[in-house]
């Protein structure tokens, strides 16, 4: 484990230096983060209109959910960005090196690339959460910050499992672009309150489990849903997601026949 | 028929045949888009449930606008920016420069082939959704809508091609393509109709090209507008963008150095 952290810290330093050295890249990444986060928050803000609400959630709550989604995504964005290379590696045989090291493939994936865009993304997400939650009484409670940290971490693990399971479809499919696109469209809707959907939509969102990414933690942190029950539920979803991810990738690796045998 | 036109038509035909081969991917993408439209139905339903006259629009007209705009977005996605940038970096673009077809014409023809396949995959799903949701355009102005759609496609292609040129200065294209999509969808009226924006912003946007990417053709398709002036403005912006593309393309070709070529 110590060796993993040593290697990972070296990777973080090297990749961050590389991105910072290329000023055009750095500027464009910052531009990308600013434009995507600002336009999505502005969309929610304008959608709320003169009533300032969507399905009983005011602008603050909606922006808080938006922030939670960004915080959750920042883990995948920074540490598991190499997921987009998986399909190419499987096709050109580069993935074979994953069989040669006695480390879990998902851990190896995190050692492939560190993308520093995850850091500003995380900061923007936290800023949205602070801005959105400031008018809620719950933020003054002693448990708010520790509960936020734990729920955001669980949400990030669930988000990661969803995205890596989608990327893992590359073991069975030649073209994963439609799977990743559809996953992106669905997770994008997870920033809205699940109450807007009919019973079928709510059931789909609970099972996938998109409702768990922002809606559940926002309910527990800002409204009156039971925090211990939410913690237990999210822990179960995170454990199930990671277990499914492990099984899926291992099954995929057993099935894969790389170029050259 | 001129040699250039014959070459362009051949490329359209070839790319159409190539893209249409990925049937399972197209079906998955179309289903994902259909599911996304279904989720939009409930989101906009929740918005209008609390305030039936938001931004001076009815639920039906707002949903029709957003559904048409989002379908238009997935149809006109040609990924010219990604493909062109990749070919600049790999040096493959040198081969295309030896061919008698101008670079922008080549990529435009390829984009036309791809977009035709996307239209075949996504329009039936949209029509099915419109039938299910009970959406029907009150008065589509086809004589204005069809040229406006073509001009919108040309505008989007111009932006994509110019962004592809960023392959010269940036190794990581995510930032600029994400910014482009976010800004064009948000300011172009695809995330939400421009009627949702404050009055002052709408006045400023009247002088900017963004509305002509989605808002103008969608307004003609949905019967929101029957005035000829937006089409004229769109055509003028198109001429300006085409001039920009030609200038940028010439400038870059003078600077292009490909190792081994």
mmCIF file of N, CA and C in Angstrom, chain B residues 13 16 25 28 42 61 64 71 85 89 95 103 109 125 171 179 189 192 201 240 248 253:
data_model
loop_
_atom_site.group_PDB
_atom_site.id
_atom_site.type_symbol
_atom_site.label_atom_id
_atom_site.label_comp_id
_atom_site.label_asym_id
_atom_site.label_seq_id
_atom_site.Cartn_x
_atom_site.Cartn_y
_atom_site.Cartn_z
ATOM 1 N N UNK B 13 -20.790 10.160 -49.473
ATOM 2 C CA UNK B 13 -21.290 8.789 -49.653
ATOM 3 C C UNK B 13 -20.465 7.790 -48.846
ATOM 4 N N UNK B 16 -20.993 8.222 -45.056
ATOM 5 C CA UNK B 16 -22.331 7.724 -44.722
ATOM 6 C C UNK B 16 -22.282 6.202 -44.573
ATOM 7 N N UNK B 25 -24.262 0.744 -32.203
ATOM 8 C CA UNK B 25 -23.921 2.008 -31.549
ATOM 9 C C UNK B 25 -24.997 3.050 -31.816
ATOM 10 N N UNK B 28 -28.078 2.294 -29.770
ATOM 11 C CA UNK B 28 -27.860 2.652 -28.367
ATOM 12 C C UNK B 28 -27.925 4.167 -28.163
ATOM 13 N N UNK B 42 -40.353 15.102 -17.861
ATOM 14 C CA UNK B 42 -40.736 15.202 -16.452
ATOM 15 C C UNK B 42 -40.121 16.427 -15.804
ATOM 16 N N UNK B 61 -45.113 24.308 -25.479
ATOM 17 C CA UNK B 61 -44.204 25.030 -26.382
ATOM 18 C C UNK B 61 -42.764 24.999 -25.854
ATOM 19 N N UNK B 64 -41.430 21.413 -26.415
ATOM 20 C CA UNK B 64 -41.174 21.206 -27.848
ATOM 21 C C UNK B 64 -39.872 21.890 -28.250
ATOM 22 N N UNK B 71 -32.455 17.405 -29.835
ATOM 23 C CA UNK B 71 -32.348 16.436 -30.934
ATOM 24 C C UNK B 71 -31.461 17.005 -32.038
ATOM 25 N N UNK B 85 -8.276 17.642 -35.139
ATOM 26 C CA UNK B 85 -7.145 17.885 -34.226
ATOM 27 C C UNK B 85 -6.254 16.646 -34.151
ATOM 28 N N UNK B 89 -2.248 16.353 -35.245
ATOM 29 C CA UNK B 89 -1.183 15.900 -34.338
ATOM 30 C C UNK B 89 -0.468 14.664 -34.876
ATOM 31 N N UNK B 95 -1.390 14.111 -45.750
ATOM 32 C CA UNK B 95 -1.876 13.342 -46.902
ATOM 33 C C UNK B 95 -3.056 14.054 -47.559
ATOM 34 N N UNK B 103 -9.162 21.599 -47.664
ATOM 35 C CA UNK B 103 -9.320 20.943 -46.358
ATOM 36 C C UNK B 103 -10.703 21.182 -45.727
ATOM 37 N N UNK B 109 -17.658 17.705 -46.066
ATOM 38 C CA UNK B 109 -18.295 16.566 -46.743
ATOM 39 C C UNK B 109 -18.394 15.374 -45.790
ATOM 40 N N UNK B 125 -36.805 8.614 -33.340
ATOM 41 C CA UNK B 125 -36.966 8.584 -31.874
ATOM 42 C C UNK B 125 -37.637 9.869 -31.403
ATOM 43 N N UNK B 171 -2.440 19.992 -26.476
ATOM 44 C CA UNK B 171 -2.411 18.531 -26.548
ATOM 45 C C UNK B 171 -3.731 17.958 -26.026
ATOM 46 N N UNK B 179 -15.970 23.748 -23.556
ATOM 47 C CA UNK B 179 -16.413 25.149 -23.516
ATOM 48 C C UNK B 179 -17.339 25.446 -24.682
ATOM 49 N N UNK B 189 -29.684 28.579 -26.783
ATOM 50 C CA UNK B 189 -31.090 28.287 -26.511
ATOM 51 C C UNK B 189 -31.446 26.821 -26.601
ATOM 52 N N UNK B 192 -32.304 25.757 -22.581
ATOM 53 C CA UNK B 192 -33.590 26.370 -22.242
ATOM 54 C C UNK B 192 -33.852 27.502 -23.229
ATOM 55 N N UNK B 201 -30.050 40.573 -20.980
ATOM 56 C CA UNK B 201 -29.200 39.553 -21.619
ATOM 57 C C UNK B 201 -29.728 39.258 -23.023
ATOM 58 N N UNK B 240 -19.705 35.453 -42.358
ATOM 59 C CA UNK B 240 -18.582 35.891 -41.521
ATOM 60 C C UNK B 240 -17.799 34.690 -40.994
ATOM 61 N N UNK B 248 -8.373 31.201 -41.203
ATOM 62 C CA UNK B 248 -7.658 30.390 -40.208
ATOM 63 C C UNK B 248 -7.006 29.189 -40.875
ATOM 64 N N UNK B 253 -2.175 26.367 -42.550
ATOM 65 C CA UNK B 253 -1.485 25.559 -43.567
ATOM 66 C C UNK B 253 -0.116 26.122 -43.912
#
